[in-house]
Coordinates of C-alpha atoms and ligand atoms in Angstrom, one line a residue:
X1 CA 39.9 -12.6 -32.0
X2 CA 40.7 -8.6 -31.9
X3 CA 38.0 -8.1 -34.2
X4 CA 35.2 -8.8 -32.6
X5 CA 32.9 -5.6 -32.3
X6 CA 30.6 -6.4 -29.4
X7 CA 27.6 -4.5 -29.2
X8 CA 25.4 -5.6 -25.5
X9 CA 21.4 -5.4 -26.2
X10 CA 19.9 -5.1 -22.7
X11 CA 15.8 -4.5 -22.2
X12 CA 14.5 -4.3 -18.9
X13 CA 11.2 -5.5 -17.1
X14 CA 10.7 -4.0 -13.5
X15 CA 8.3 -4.6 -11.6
X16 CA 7.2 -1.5 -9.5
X17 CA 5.2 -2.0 -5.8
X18 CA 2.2 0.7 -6.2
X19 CA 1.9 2.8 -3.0
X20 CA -1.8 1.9 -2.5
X21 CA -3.3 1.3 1.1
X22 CA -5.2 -1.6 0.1
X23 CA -5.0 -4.7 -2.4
X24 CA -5.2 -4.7 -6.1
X25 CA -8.8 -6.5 -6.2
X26 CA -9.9 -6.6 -2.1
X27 CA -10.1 -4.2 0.8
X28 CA -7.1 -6.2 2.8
X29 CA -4.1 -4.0 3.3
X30 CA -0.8 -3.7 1.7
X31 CA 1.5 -3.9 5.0
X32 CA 5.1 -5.1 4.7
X33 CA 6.4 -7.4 7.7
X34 CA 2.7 -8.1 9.3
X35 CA 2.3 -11.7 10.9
X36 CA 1.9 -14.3 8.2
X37 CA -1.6 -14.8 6.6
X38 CA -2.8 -11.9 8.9
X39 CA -3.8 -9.8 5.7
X40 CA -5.9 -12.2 3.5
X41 CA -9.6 -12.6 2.2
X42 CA -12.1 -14.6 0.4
X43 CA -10.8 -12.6 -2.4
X44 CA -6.8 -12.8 -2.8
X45 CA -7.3 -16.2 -1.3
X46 CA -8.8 -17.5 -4.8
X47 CA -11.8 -18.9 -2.9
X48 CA -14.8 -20.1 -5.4
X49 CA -17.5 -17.6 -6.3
X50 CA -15.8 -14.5 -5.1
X51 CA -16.0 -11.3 -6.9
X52 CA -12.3 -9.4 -7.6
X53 CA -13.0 -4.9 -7.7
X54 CA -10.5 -3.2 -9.2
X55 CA -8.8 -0.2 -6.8
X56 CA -9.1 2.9 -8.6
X57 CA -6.1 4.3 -6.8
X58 CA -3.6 1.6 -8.7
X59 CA -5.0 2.9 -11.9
X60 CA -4.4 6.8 -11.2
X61 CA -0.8 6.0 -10.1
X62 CA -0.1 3.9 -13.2
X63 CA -1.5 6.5 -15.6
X64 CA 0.7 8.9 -13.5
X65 CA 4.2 6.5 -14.7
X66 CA 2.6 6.4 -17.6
X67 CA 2.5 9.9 -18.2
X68 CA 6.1 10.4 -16.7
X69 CA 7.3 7.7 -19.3
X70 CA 5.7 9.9 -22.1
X71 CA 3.4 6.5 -23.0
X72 CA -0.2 6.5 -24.4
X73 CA -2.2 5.3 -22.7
X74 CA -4.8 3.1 -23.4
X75 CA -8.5 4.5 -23.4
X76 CA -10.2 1.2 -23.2
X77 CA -8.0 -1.6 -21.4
X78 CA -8.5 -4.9 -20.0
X79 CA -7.8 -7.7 -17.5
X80 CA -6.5 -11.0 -18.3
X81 CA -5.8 -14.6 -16.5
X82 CA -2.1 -15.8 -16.5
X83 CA -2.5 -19.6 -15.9
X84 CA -0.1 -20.9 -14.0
X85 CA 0.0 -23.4 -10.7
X86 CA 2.6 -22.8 -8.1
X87 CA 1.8 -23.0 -4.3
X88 CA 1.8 -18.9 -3.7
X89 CA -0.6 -18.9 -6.2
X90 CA -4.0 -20.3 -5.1
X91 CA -6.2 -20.0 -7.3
X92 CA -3.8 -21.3 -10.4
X93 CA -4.0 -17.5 -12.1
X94 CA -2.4 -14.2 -11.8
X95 CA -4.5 -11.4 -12.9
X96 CA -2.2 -9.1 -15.2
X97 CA -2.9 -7.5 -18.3
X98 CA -1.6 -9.1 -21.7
X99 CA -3.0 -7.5 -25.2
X100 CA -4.1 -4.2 -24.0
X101 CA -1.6 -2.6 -21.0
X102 CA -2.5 0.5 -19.4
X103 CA 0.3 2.6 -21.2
X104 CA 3.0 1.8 -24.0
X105 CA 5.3 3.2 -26.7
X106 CA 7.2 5.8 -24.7
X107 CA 10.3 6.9 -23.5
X108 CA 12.4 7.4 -20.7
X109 CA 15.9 9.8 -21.2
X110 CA 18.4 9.1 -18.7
X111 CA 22.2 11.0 -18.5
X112 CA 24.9 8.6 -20.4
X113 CA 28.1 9.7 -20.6
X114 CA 27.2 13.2 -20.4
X115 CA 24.2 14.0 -22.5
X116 CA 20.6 12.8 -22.6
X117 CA 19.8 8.7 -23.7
X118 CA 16.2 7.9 -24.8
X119 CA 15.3 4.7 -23.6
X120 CA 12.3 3.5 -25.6
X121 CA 9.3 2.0 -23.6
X122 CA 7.3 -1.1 -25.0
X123 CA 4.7 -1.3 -22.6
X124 CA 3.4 -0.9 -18.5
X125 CA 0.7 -3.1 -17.1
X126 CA -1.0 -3.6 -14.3
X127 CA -1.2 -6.9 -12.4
X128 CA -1.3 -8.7 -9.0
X129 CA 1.1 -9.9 -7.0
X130 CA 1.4 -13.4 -5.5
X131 CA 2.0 -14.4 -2.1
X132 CA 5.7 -15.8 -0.7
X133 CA 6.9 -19.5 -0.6
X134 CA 9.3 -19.3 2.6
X135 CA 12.0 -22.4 2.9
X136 CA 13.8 -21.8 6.1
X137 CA 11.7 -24.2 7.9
X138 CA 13.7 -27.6 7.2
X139 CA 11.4 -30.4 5.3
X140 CA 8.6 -27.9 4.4
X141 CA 7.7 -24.7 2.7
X142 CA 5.7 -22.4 4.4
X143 CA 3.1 -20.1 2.2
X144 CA 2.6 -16.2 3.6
X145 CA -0.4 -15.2 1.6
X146 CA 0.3 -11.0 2.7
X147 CA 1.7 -10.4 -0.3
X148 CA -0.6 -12.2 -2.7
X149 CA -3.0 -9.8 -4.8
X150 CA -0.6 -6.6 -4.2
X151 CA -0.5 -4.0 -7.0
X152 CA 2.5 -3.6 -9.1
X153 CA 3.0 -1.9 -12.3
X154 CA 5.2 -3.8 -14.5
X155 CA 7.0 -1.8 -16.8
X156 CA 8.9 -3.0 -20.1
X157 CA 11.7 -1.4 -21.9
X158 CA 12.8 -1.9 -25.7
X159 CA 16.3 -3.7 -25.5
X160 CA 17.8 0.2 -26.1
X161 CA 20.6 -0.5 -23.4
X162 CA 24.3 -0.9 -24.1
X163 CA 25.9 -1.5 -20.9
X164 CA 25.6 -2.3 -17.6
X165 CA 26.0 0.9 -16.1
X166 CA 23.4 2.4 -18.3
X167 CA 21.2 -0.4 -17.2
X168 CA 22.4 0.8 -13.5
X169 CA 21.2 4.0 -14.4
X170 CA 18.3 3.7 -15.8
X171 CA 16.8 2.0 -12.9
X172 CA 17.9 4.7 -10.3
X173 CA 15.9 7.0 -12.1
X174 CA 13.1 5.1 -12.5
X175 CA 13.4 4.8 -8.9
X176 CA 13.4 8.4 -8.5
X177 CA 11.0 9.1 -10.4
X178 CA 8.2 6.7 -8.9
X179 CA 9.2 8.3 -5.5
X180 CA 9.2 11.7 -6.4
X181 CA 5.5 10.9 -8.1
X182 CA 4.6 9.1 -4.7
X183 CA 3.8 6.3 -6.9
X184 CA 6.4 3.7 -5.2
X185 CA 7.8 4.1 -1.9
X186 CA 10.4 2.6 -4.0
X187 CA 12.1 0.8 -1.0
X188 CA 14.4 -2.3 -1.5
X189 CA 14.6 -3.5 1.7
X190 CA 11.2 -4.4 1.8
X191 CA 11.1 -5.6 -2.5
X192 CA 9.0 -2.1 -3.9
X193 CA 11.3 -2.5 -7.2
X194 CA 12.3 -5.8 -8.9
X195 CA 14.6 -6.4 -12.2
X196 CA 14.2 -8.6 -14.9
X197 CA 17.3 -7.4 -17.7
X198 CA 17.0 -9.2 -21.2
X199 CA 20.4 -9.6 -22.3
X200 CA 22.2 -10.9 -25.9
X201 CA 24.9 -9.3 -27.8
X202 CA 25.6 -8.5 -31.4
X203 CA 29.5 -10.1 -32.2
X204 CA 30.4 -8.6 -35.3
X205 CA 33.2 -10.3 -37.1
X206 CA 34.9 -9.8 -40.4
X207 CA 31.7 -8.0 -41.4
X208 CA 29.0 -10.3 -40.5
X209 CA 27.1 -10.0 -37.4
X210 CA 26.1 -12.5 -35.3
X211 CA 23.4 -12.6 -32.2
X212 CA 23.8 -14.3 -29.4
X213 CA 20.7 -15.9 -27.9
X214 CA 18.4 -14.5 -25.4
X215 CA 18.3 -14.7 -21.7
X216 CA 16.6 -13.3 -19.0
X217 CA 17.7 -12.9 -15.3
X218 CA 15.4 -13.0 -12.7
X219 CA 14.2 -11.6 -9.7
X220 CA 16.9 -9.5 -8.9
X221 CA 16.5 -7.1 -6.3
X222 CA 19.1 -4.8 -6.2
X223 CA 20.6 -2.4 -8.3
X224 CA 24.1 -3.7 -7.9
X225 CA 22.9 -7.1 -8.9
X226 CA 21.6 -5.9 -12.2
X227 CA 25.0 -4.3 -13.0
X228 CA 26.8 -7.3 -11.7
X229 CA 24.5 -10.1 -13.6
X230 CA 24.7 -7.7 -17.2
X231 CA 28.5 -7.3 -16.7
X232 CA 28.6 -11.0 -16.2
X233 CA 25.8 -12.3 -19.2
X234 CA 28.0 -10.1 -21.6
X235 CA 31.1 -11.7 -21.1
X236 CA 29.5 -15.2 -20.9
X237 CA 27.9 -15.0 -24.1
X238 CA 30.8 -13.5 -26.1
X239 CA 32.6 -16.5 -24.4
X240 CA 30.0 -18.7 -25.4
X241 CA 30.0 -17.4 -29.1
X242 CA 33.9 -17.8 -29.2
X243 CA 33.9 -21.6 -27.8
X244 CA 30.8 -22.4 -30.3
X245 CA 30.0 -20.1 -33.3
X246 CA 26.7 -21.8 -33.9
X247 CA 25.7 -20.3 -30.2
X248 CA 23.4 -17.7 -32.1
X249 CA 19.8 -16.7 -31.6
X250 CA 17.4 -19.7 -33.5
X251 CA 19.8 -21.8 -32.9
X252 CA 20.1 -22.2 -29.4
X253 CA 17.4 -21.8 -27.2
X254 CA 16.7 -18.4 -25.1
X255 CA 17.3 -19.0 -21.5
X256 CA 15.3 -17.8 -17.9
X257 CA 18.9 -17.6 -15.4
X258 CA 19.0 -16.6 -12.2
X259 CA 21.9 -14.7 -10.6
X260 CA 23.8 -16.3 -7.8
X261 CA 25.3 -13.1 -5.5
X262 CA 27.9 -15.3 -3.3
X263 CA 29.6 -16.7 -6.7
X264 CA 28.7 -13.8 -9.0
X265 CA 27.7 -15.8 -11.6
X266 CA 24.0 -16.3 -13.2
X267 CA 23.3 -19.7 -13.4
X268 CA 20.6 -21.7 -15.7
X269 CA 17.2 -22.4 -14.8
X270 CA 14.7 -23.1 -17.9
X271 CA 14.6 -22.4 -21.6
X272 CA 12.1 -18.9 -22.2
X273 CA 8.3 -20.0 -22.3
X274 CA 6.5 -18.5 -24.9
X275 CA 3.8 -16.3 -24.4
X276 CA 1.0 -19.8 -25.1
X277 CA 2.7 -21.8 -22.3
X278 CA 0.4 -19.3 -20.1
X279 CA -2.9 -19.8 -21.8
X280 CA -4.0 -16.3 -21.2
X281 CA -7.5 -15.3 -21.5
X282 CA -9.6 -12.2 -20.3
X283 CA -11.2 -12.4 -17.2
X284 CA -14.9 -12.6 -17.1
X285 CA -15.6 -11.3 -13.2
X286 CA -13.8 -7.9 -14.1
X287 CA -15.4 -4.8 -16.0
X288 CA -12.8 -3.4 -19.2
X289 CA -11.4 -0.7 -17.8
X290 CA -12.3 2.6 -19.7
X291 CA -10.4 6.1 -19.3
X292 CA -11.6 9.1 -20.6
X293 CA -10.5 12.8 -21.2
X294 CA -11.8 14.1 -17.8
X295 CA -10.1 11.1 -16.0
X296 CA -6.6 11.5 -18.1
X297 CA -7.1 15.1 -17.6
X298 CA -7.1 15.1 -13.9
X299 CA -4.2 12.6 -13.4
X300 CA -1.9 15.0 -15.7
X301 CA -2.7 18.4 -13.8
X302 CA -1.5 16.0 -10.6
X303 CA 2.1 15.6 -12.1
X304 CA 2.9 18.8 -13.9
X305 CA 6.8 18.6 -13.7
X306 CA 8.7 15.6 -13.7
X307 CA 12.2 15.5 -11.4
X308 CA 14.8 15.3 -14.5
X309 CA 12.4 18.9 -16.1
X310 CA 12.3 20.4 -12.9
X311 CA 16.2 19.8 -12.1
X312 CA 17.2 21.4 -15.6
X313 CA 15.1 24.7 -14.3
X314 CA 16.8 24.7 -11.1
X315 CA 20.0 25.0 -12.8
X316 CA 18.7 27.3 -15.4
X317 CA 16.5 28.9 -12.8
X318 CA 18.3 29.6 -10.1
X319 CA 21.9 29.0 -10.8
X320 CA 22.5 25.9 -9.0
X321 CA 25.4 23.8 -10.0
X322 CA 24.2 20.3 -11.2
X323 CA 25.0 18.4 -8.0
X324 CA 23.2 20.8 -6.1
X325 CA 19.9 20.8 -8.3
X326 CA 20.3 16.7 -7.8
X327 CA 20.0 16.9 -4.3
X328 CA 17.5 20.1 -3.7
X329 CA 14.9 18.0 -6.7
X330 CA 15.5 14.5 -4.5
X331 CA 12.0 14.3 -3.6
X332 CA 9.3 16.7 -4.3
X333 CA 8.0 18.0 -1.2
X334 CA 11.9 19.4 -0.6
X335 CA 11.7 21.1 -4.0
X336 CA 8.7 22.5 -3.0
X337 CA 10.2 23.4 -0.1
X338 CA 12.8 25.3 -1.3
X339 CA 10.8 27.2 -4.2
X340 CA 8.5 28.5 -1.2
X341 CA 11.6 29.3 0.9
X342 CA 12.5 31.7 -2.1
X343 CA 9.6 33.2 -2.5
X344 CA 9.9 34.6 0.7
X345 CA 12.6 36.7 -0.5
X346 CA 15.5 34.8 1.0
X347 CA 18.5 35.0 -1.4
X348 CA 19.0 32.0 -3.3
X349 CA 22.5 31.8 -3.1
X350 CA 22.5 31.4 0.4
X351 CA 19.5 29.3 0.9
X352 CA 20.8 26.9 -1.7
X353 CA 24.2 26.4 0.3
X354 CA 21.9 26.1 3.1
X355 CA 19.8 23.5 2.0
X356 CA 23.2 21.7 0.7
X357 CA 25.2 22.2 4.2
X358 CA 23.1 22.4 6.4
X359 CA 19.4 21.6 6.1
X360 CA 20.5 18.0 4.2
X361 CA 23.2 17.0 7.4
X362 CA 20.4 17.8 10.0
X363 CA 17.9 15.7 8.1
X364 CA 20.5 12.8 7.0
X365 CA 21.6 12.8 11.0
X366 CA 17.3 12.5 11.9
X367 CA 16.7 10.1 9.0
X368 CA 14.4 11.8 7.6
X369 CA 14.1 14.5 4.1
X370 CA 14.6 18.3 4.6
X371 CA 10.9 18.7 4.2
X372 CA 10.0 16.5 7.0
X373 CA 12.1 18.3 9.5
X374 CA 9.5 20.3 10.9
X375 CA 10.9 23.6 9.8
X376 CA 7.9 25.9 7.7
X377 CA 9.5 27.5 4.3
X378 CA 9.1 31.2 6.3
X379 CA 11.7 30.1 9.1
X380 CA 14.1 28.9 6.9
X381 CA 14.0 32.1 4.7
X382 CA 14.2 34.0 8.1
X383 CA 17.9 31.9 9.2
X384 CA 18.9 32.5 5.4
X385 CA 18.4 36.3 5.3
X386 CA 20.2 36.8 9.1
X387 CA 23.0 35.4 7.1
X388 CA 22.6 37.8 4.6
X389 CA 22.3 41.1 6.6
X390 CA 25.1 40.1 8.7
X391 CA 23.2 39.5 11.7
X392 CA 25.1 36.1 12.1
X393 CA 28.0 34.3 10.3
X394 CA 27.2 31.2 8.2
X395 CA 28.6 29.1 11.3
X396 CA 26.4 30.3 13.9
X397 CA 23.7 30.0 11.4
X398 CA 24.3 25.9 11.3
X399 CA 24.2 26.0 14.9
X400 CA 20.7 27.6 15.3
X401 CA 19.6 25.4 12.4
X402 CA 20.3 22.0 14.1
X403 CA 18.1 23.7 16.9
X404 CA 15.2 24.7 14.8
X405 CA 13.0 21.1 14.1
X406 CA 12.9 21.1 18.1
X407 CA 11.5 24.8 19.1
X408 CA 9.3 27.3 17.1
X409 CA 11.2 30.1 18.1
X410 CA 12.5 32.3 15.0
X411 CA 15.8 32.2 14.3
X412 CA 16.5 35.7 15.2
X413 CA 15.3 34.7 19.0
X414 CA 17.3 31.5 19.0
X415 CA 20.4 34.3 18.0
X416 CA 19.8 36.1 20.6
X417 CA 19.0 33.5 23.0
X418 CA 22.3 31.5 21.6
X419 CA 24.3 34.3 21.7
X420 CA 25.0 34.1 18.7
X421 CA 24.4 37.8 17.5
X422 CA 27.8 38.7 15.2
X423 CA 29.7 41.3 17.0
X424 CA 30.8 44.2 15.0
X425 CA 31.8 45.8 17.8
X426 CA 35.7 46.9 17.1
X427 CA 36.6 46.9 20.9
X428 CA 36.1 43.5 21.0
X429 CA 37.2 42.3 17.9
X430 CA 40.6 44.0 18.3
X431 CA 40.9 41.2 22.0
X432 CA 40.1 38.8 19.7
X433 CA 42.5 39.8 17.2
X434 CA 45.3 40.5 20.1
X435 CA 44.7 36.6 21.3
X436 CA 45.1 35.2 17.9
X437 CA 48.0 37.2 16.7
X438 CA 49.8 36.7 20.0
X439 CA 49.3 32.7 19.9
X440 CA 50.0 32.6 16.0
X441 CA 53.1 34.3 15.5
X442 CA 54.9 32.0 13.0
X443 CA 51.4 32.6 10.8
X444 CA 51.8 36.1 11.7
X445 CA 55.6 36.1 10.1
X446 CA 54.3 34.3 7.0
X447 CA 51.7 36.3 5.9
X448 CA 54.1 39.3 6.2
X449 CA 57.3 37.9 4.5
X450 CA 55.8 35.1 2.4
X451 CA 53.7 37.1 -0.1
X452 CA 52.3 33.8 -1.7
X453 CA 51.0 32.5 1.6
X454 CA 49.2 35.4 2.9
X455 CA 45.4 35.2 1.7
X456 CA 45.9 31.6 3.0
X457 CA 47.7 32.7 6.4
X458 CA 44.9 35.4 6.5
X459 CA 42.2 32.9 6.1
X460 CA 43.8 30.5 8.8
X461 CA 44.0 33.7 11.1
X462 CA 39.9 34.7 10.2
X463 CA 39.3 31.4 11.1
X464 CA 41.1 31.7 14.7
X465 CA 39.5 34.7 15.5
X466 CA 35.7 32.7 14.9
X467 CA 37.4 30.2 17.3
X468 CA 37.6 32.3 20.1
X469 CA 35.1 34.0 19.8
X470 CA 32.6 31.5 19.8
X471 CA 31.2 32.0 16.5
X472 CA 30.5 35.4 17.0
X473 CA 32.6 37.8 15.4
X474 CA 31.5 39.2 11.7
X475 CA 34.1 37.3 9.7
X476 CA 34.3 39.5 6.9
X477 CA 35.0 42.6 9.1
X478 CA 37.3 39.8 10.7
X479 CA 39.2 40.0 7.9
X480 CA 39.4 43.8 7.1
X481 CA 41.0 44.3 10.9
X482 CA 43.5 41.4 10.1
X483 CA 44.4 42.7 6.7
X484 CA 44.6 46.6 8.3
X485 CA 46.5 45.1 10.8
X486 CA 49.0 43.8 8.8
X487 CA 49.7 46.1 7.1
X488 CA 50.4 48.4 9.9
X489 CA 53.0 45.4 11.3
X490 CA 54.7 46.0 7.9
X491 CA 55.1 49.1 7.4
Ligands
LIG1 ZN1 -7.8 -9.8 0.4

């Protein structure tokens, strides 16, 4: 069986929690972990004889993804009912939209083995979320209602992915991209994202292509699981098409699976319903919903540069290696950050390695972004250009960093007040110099007699003389007097 060519087909749906205060159709908030039933009306209860309003807010954040995605969107849309009965559903529908979504027939371009994939995108649509059936109560099922009625923006790819990691990586950036447009808080923990992959293969073999049938995977919740249950489905179904060469698509039915985590194995649950099986029809209580050029217009000047754009400038731009760019363009208000940190006339070169170094560590260590530390653009470009003048060394500048979210002292005060002002003094630089040369003699030797060691024996030696003196020597005059120095020794 060497012959086989196996080519994976993966599409993806996701479902994406909108970052509204309030429910899709009622005034009830969207709160994650409030006391069961706590957030519920009339409305997402499905009582008789209530009236469902649409949240404007959900529809300016989708047209926002949709934007992002480089969909059209649809001028004149429309809600339909999804019949189905289940016990977190009460009132037997879902409210979603079927013929006409919001936005479709775009694209997404994600980084595959190093250049730019288009990911084509079918469709996004609105729709409601339902409540949570809870089982860990033993002979019953408990219903929490909280959740029931929630936006989410259900988003639906063309089956343009070949592998698992691409999968993987296509729904990081979607991630990142819903949080950088504050669409989507974009959490995990508390479900914001949710992946349905659409798997089948193409075997080819001895010319002739054959296509494995269709299944989806659902409800999975992590982006691990949806490389795990792709790597998985593709080996299955090649498996499947070895053991039984009639296992093709028409011929066997497509399949809904769900992925076990503890056996890492996605196991059946239903053949596919077709589209019928839900009886959709519009709903009659809700106005079409209409945008026009004003509306589309005011959406677009919201979200003017999209993360993967504005990383490419920053690297362009500024200089910034990739990696950098990655983490500087995270989330937006930290890019914004930094472009108004520049503009104070800081030098980009050190207020990138800032940013990197230090500015990320203090905000990683606080658990928060670099833009919520407290610390205004102007103060950051004040620590940046002290560096730059020589006022202090790039270590003493970490140090007054980690104090800055907690004072609003300027930087040069918390120098001063740290002690932290570099010493260019030569007095005292030669006692430094005369303690770390006296303790370091071996070094000493080496950078003298072992010409291929010395920038590295003069570099351990700088770094010795910062030691002692607290961070407040000039290291590069540092390492002009331990150079000079040497050189005396030696002749
Ligand atoms: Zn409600």
């Amino acid at each position: 069986m060497s012959t086989l060519k196996i080519t994976p087909l993966v599409g993806l749906e996701i479902h994406v929690q909108l970052a509204t205060r309030s429910k899709l159709f009622c005034n009830c908030t969207v709160e994650f972990g409030a006391k069961p039933n706590s957030r519920v009306c009339p409305v997402c209860l499905g009582m008789p004889g209530v009236l469902p309003v649409i949240n404007k807010r959900a529809l300016d954040l989708s047209i926002a993804v949709g934007l992002a995605l480089n969909c059209r969107i649809t001028r004149h849309s429309k809600w339909d009912r999804k019949s189905y009965y289940y016990p977190d559903l009460p009132k037997n529908y879902q409210i979603s939209q079927y013929d006409l979504p919001l936005a479709h027939d775009g694209y997404f371009e994600i980084p595959s083995n190093g250049s730019m994939r288009r990911i084509r995108i079918r469709r996004a649509h609105i729709e409601e979320d339902a409540g949570k059936n809870i089982h860990d109560t033993p002979g019953c099922t408990l219903v929490d209602l909280n959740r029931a009625g929630t936006p989410l923006l259900e988003i639906v790819t063309e089956p343009d992915i070949s592998s698992a990691n691409e999968a993987h990586t296509f729904c990081t950036e979607l991630q990142r991209l819903v949080t950088y447009l504050g669409v989507s808080e974009g959490s995990m923990q508390k479900g914001h994202m949710r992946f349905e992959p659409n798997i089948n293969v193409i075997v080819e073999h001895s010319g002739v292509e054959y296509r494995t049938p269709i299944v989806e995977v659902k409800n999975l919740n992590s982006f691990r699981a949806v490389r795990s249950a792709i790597d998985y489905e593709i080996s299955r179904q090649v498996a499947g098409w070895e053991a039984d060469n009639d296992y093709v698509l028409g011929n066997r039915p497509n399949e809904n699976r769900g992925w076990n985590d503890t056996r890492q194995v996605t196991e059946f649950q239903r053949p596919k319903e077709a589209a019928h099986d839900y009886r959709y029809f519009p709903d009659p209580d809700l106005v079409p919903v209409e945008i026009d050029d004003h509306w589309l217009q005011r959406i677009r000047s919201e979200v003017t540069e999209f993360p993967l754009a504005r990383r490419g400038r920053f690297v362009a731009q500024y200089g910034l290696t990739d990696a950098d760019a990655d983490t500087i363009v995270s989330d937006r208000a930290t890019a914004d950050l930094f472009e108004a940190v520049l503009d104070t006339g800081a030098p980009v070169s050190i207020v990138s390695k800032q940013f990197v170094n230090i500015w990320l560590k203090i905000a990683n260590a606080r658990h928060t972004t670099m833009a919520q530390l407290g610390v205004d653009a102007r103060r950051m470009g004040e620590l940046a250009s002290l560096v730059q003048v020589g006022t202090v060394s790039p270590t003493a500048a970490n140090q007054i960093a980690e104090r800055m979210p907690d004072t609003a002292d300027t930087p040069e005060a918390l120098a001063n007040s740290m002690g932290l002002v570099q010493v260019q003094d030569i007095k005292a630089m030669e006692k430094w110099l005369d303690e770390v040369f006296a303790a370091n003699e071996r070094t000493v030797q080496d950078a003298l007699t072992k010409p291929k060691k010395a920038s590295g024996s003069i570099g351990f030696l700088r770094g010795q003389v910062m030691r002692v003196s607290g961070g407040k020597a000039d290291p590069g005059l540092a390492g002009e007097l331990i150079e000079e120095r040497l050189k005396k020794m030696s002749e």
